[in-house]
C-alpha positions as a LaTeX table, in Angstrom:
\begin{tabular}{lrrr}
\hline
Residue & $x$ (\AA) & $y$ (\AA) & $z$ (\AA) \\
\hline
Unk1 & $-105.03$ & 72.63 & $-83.79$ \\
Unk2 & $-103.91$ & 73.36 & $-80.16$ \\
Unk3 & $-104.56$ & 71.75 & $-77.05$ \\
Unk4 & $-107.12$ & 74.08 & $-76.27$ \\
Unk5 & $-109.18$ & 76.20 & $-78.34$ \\
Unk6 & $-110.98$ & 78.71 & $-78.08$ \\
Unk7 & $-114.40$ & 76.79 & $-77.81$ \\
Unk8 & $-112.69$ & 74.49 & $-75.11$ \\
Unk9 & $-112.15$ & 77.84 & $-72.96$ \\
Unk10 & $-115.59$ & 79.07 & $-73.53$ \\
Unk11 & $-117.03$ & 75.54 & $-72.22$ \\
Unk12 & $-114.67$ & 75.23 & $-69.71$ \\
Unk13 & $-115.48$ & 78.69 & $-67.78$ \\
Unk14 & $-119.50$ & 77.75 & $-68.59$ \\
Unk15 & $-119.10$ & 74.97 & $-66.45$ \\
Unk16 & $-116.90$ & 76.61 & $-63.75$ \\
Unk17 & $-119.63$ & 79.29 & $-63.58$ \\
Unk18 & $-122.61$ & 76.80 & $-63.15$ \\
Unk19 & $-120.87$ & 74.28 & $-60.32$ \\
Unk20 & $-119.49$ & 77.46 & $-58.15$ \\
Unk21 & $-121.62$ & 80.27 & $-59.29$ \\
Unk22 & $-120.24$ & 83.66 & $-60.09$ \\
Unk23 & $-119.64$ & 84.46 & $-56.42$ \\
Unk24 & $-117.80$ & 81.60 & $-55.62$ \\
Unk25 & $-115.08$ & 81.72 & $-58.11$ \\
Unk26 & $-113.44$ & 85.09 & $-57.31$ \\
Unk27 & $-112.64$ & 83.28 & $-54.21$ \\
Unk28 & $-111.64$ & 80.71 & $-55.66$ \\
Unk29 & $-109.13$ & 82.76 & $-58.10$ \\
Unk30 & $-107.70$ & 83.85 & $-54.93$ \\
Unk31 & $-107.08$ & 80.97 & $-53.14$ \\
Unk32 & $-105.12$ & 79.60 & $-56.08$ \\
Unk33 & $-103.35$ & 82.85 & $-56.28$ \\
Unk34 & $-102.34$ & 82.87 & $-53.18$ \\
Unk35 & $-101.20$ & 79.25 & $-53.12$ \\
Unk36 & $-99.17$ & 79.67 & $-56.73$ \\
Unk37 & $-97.38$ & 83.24 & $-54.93$ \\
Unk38 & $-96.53$ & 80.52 & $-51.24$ \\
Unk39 & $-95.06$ & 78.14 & $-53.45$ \\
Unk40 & $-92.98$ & 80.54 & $-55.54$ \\
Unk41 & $-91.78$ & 82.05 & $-52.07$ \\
Unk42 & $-91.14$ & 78.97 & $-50.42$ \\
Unk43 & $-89.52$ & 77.50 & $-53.94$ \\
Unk44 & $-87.22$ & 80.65 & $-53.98$ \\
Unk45 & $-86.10$ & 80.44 & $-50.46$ \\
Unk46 & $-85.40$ & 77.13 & $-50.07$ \\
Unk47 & $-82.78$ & 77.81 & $-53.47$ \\
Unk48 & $-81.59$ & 80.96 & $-51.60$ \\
Unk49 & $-80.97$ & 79.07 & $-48.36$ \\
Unk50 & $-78.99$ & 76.40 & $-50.22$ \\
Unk51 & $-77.10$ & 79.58 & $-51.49$ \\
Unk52 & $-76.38$ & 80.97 & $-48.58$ \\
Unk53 & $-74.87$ & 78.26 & $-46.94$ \\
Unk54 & $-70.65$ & 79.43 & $-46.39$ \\
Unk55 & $-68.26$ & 77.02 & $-48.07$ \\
Unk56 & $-64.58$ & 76.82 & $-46.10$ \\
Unk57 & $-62.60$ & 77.21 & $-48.69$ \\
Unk58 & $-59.25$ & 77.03 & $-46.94$ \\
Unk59 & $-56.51$ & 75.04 & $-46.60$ \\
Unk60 & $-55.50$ & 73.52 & $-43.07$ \\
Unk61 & $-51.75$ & 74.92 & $-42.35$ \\
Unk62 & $-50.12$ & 74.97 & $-39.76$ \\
Unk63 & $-50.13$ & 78.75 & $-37.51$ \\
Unk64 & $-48.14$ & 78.04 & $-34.56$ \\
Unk65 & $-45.53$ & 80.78 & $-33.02$ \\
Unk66 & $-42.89$ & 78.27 & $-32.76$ \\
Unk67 & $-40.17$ & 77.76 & $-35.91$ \\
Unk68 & $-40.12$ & 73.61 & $-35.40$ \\
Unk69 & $-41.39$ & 72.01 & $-38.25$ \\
Unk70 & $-44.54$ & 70.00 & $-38.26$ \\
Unk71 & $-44.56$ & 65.93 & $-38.25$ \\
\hline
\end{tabular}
């Protein structure tokens, strides 16, 4: 027996359809839809942005035109 079955799912959408009416929830599918597809975006680029960021991988030496060694 799962979480929900398929007589949870039926009652579930039976009561979405009497609180918002079959107009409303369209809308409402939307909405959510929308927010879920921000978040993904905003989840993605803040991972790509910590990505992007250039490392300095280099060691400090010395570059000077002059032969005298360094102290």
């Amino acid at each position: 027996m799962g979480l929900l079955e398929p007589m949870h799912i039926i009652l579930i959408v039976f009561a979405l359809l009497l609180l918002f009416g079959g107009k409303k929830i369209p809308e409402l599918m939307k909405g959510l839809g929308k927010g879920m597809k921000e978040f993904k975006d905003a989840s993605n680029g803040e991972s790509n942005s910590n990505n992007s960021q250039p490392t300095n991988n280099t060691t400090n030496t010395y570059t000077g035109s002059d032969d005298k060694p360094r102290v």
